[in-house]
Amino acid sequence: MGEDTPLELPFLYLDTLWLQVTGTVCNIACLHCFITCGPKNHTHTMMSTSSVEEALDTGVSEGMRHVWFTGGEPFLHPDILQLIDMALDRGALGILTNGMLIDDALAAQLGERFRTAKYNFEIRVSLDGATLEENDNVRGRGVFDKACEGIRLLAAHGLEPILAVTTLDDSQVTQERFAALLRSLGVTRPRVKWIPPFRIGREERRGRGYEAWETLTAHDLKEPEAALKLQCGTSRTVTSQGVFPCPILINEPGRLMGGTLADTLDSNRVDHQACHTCWVEGFSCST
Amino acid sequence: MQHVIDPTPYKKVALFGGTYNNWSALEHTVADALRRGAEAIWFLGDAGGFGPLPNRTVDLLRSLPVRSIQGNYDDSVGNSKEDCACGYTDPRDNHFAQISYDYTLANTSTDHRTWLAALPAQARIQVGAHRVLLCHGSPRQVNEFLWESTTPLGFVEWLCKTEKTDLIACTHTGIHWERRLEDGRGIINVGAIGRPANDGTQNVWYAMLEDAGDRVRSTFIPVAYDVTQMSDDMRREGLPEEFIETLNTGWWTTCLEVLPGRERMRGQH
Ligand code: SF4
Ligand code: SF4
Ligand SMILES: [Fe+2]
């Protein structure tokens, strides 16, 4: 026991299906991006509509409740509205976005779906500072204004987005500052999702890497609710390359679990140092 | 955990959830269900939290013709745990949840805590020829939030199949709804009688299930109770004005972050 017990987390059931619809392709290249996305990163390419549909159908037969689209930047996908409709036909959908590509026409389409879809539809826009300087230092020049405009348009069309904030600087991340920003953009019910930094990918260079002690132990996993506490106990992530335990580890060697969702609904290893962040923060990529 | 099985083929069963210490709503709900001819009445858990004088509610649950299953709150209070295990993630939600919880724990008698700790986790009953599974959050997780907008048909079918049942009745979220497959199987969230359903009215809601031959017919029933009395009790006990506002306006003022966007936008806050 102890040292050589494999750090395996049992798989309970598929509650949440993550789809890396645009892979690692993004219109910007944030300094803290833990999967190092950018305009030229084609490690994970965009998913075809048929592969998205196949994963969604497996999800339905496995009883999934929630679907999340991420990337990269999902709104770069040429068929994004079709993908959204496919997902919303089968479960509640959330989309993680940097908000920069949302213009008035797209916001109107999204707002319409929020009102009329069978299931819940959330958009989560990332911002890492409540001011232009704080945000654009990390996410790049011009990003703050464009993201804020995206938020304003979504709210104007009745789809109030959730703000996703990575807690890079504890002194600047207070609920009040971000709630005030959201209110100034027309959001009447401000919601903020805090994301701890994962010290891999570009963030390892911007901030720091993991230290040796930052790892899970077999003792941690003896907690009765461990498989509920870690999101990989109830979710999987599909990219153009195959299936991974979560959106965080898609570039980490040896983390590809299989080719199709149906093959991967079994226990997974939680011996990556990023797993320590999930554990101590009680973090889940979904809400 | 202990599960109860009652094979009696009932014709009419009343189900309610989340009393949240609202003893007046509990009295009115049970009286209404009996008046409408319910042959069995089940409480799906979460006796405490939110409202005043927890012993009154447990006294009533134990003396009225009601059978109970255990909610996360009952497990926490019954076993003197640190918090209510409600499943909130937002700091403001947790702040208010902790006020309710500390108050409820401190004011629930030892005898009542023992009773709460011993409640069964689930029950399987029959409405006519139909199998009905009673649980708190969901059959797989006591504090899972099953909201209407995040409970898709595929999940309903998978859960009924996995649990070998025709109907699953739950509570925990405080808002009532149901989703059925074409063949009549489905999930029904009976809502809560402890506080309004975030719909701008003072009513609280419970559900009646009736055998309709090839399926179970369900009806959600609004109940009026003494809001003034409850507000006075809460003020005397020093509970937050935010809670009293909710009873009076029908709009939730706390524990809002867990609501999906769809349900959140229907409310006032
Ligand atoms: S953090 Fe998000 S927006 Fe920034 S580069 Fe990565 S995927 Fe793109
Ligand atoms: S990083 Fe988190 S979600 Fe991913 S495998 Fe590790 S514990 Fe699971
Ligand atoms: Fe509950």
PDB file of N, CA and C in Angstrom, chain A residues 58 64 68 87 109 116 139 143 161 176 201 205 208 213-214 232 237 239 265 282:
ATOM      1  N   THR A  58     -23.630   9.258 -27.968  1.00  0.00           N
ATOM      2  CA  THR A  58     -23.159   8.365 -26.904  1.00  0.00           C
ATOM      3  C   THR A  58     -23.523   8.964 -25.553  1.00  0.00           C
ATOM      4  N   MET A  64     -26.122  11.568 -20.026  1.00  0.00           N
ATOM      5  CA  MET A  64     -25.482  12.850 -19.667  1.00  0.00           C
ATOM      6  C   MET A  64     -26.551  13.924 -19.441  1.00  0.00           C
ATOM      7  N   TRP A  68     -20.583  20.855 -22.496  1.00  0.00           N
ATOM      8  CA  TRP A  68     -19.842  22.124 -22.590  1.00  0.00           C
ATOM      9  C   TRP A  68     -19.011  22.120 -23.852  1.00  0.00           C
ATOM     10  N   ALA A  87     -26.461  20.118 -29.738  1.00  0.00           N
ATOM     11  CA  ALA A  87     -26.251  19.884 -28.310  1.00  0.00           C
ATOM     12  C   ALA A  87     -27.506  20.216 -27.510  1.00  0.00           C
ATOM     13  N   GLN A 109     -28.915  35.593 -32.225  1.00  0.00           N
ATOM     14  CA  GLN A 109     -29.145  34.151 -32.439  1.00  0.00           C
ATOM     15  C   GLN A 109     -29.022  33.382 -31.121  1.00  0.00           C
ATOM     16  N   THR A 116     -35.705  29.874 -26.148  1.00  0.00           N
ATOM     17  CA  THR A 116     -36.603  28.875 -26.724  1.00  0.00           C
ATOM     18  C   THR A 116     -36.111  27.435 -26.646  1.00  0.00           C
ATOM     19  N   ARG A 139      -4.268  38.724 -21.298  1.00  0.00           N
ATOM     20  CA  ARG A 139      -4.995  38.179 -22.453  1.00  0.00           C
ATOM     21  C   ARG A 139      -4.611  38.855 -23.771  1.00  0.00           C
ATOM     22  N   VAL A 143      -8.150  43.048 -26.071  1.00  0.00           N
ATOM     23  CA  VAL A 143      -9.081  41.962 -25.712  1.00  0.00           C
ATOM     24  C   VAL A 143     -10.190  42.459 -24.784  1.00  0.00           C
ATOM     25  N   PRO A 161     -24.328  36.483 -19.618  1.00  0.00           N
ATOM     26  CA  PRO A 161     -23.250  35.506 -19.509  1.00  0.00           C
ATOM     27  C   PRO A 161     -22.671  35.434 -18.096  1.00  0.00           C
ATOM     28  N   GLU A 176     -16.903  41.936  -5.897  1.00  0.00           N
ATOM     29  CA  GLU A 176     -17.541  43.251  -6.082  1.00  0.00           C
ATOM     30  C   GLU A 176     -17.051  43.934  -7.352  1.00  0.00           C
ATOM     31  N   GLY A 201       1.362  24.161 -19.466  1.00  0.00           N
ATOM     32  CA  GLY A 201       1.217  24.934 -20.698  1.00  0.00           C
ATOM     33  C   GLY A 201       1.916  26.279 -20.556  1.00  0.00           C
ATOM     34  N   ARG A 205       5.222  28.991 -17.689  1.00  0.00           N
ATOM     35  CA  ARG A 205       6.239  30.032 -17.936  1.00  0.00           C
ATOM     36  C   ARG A 205       5.832  31.373 -17.341  1.00  0.00           C
ATOM     37  N   ARG A 208       4.448  29.941 -12.408  1.00  0.00           N
ATOM     38  CA  ARG A 208       5.464  28.970 -12.001  1.00  0.00           C
ATOM     39  C   ARG A 208       4.973  27.576 -12.329  1.00  0.00           C
ATOM     40  N   TRP A 213       5.946  18.575  -4.141  1.00  0.00           N
ATOM     41  CA  TRP A 213       4.971  18.125  -3.134  1.00  0.00           C
ATOM     42  C   TRP A 213       3.529  18.251  -3.626  1.00  0.00           C
ATOM     43  N   GLU A 214       3.314  18.987  -4.696  1.00  0.00           N
ATOM     44  CA  GLU A 214       1.947  19.227  -5.152  1.00  0.00           C
ATOM     45  C   GLU A 214       1.434  18.037  -5.960  1.00  0.00           C
ATOM     46  N   CYS A 232     -13.440  14.434 -13.054  1.00  0.00           N
ATOM     47  CA  CYS A 232     -13.213  13.300 -13.959  1.00  0.00           C
ATOM     48  C   CYS A 232     -13.928  12.037 -13.477  1.00  0.00           C
ATOM     49  N   THR A 237     -13.790  14.344 -21.790  1.00  0.00           N
ATOM     50  CA  THR A 237     -13.548  15.405 -22.770  1.00  0.00           C
ATOM     51  C   THR A 237     -13.159  14.794 -24.108  1.00  0.00           C
ATOM     52  N   THR A 239     -11.885  15.434 -27.995  1.00  0.00           N
ATOM     53  CA  THR A 239     -11.261  16.350 -28.955  1.00  0.00           C
ATOM     54  C   THR A 239     -11.149  15.607 -30.286  1.00  0.00           C
ATOM     55  N   LEU A 265     -15.319   5.040 -20.475  1.00  0.00           N
ATOM     56  CA  LEU A 265     -16.150   5.276 -19.300  1.00  0.00           C
ATOM     57  C   LEU A 265     -15.749   4.328 -18.187  1.00  0.00           C
ATOM     58  N   GLY A 282     -11.078  22.125  -4.861  1.00  0.00           N
ATOM     59  CA  GLY A 282     -12.430  21.585  -5.063  1.00  0.00           C
ATOM     60  C   GLY A 282     -12.991  22.045  -6.392  1.00  0.00           C
TER      61      GLY A 282
END
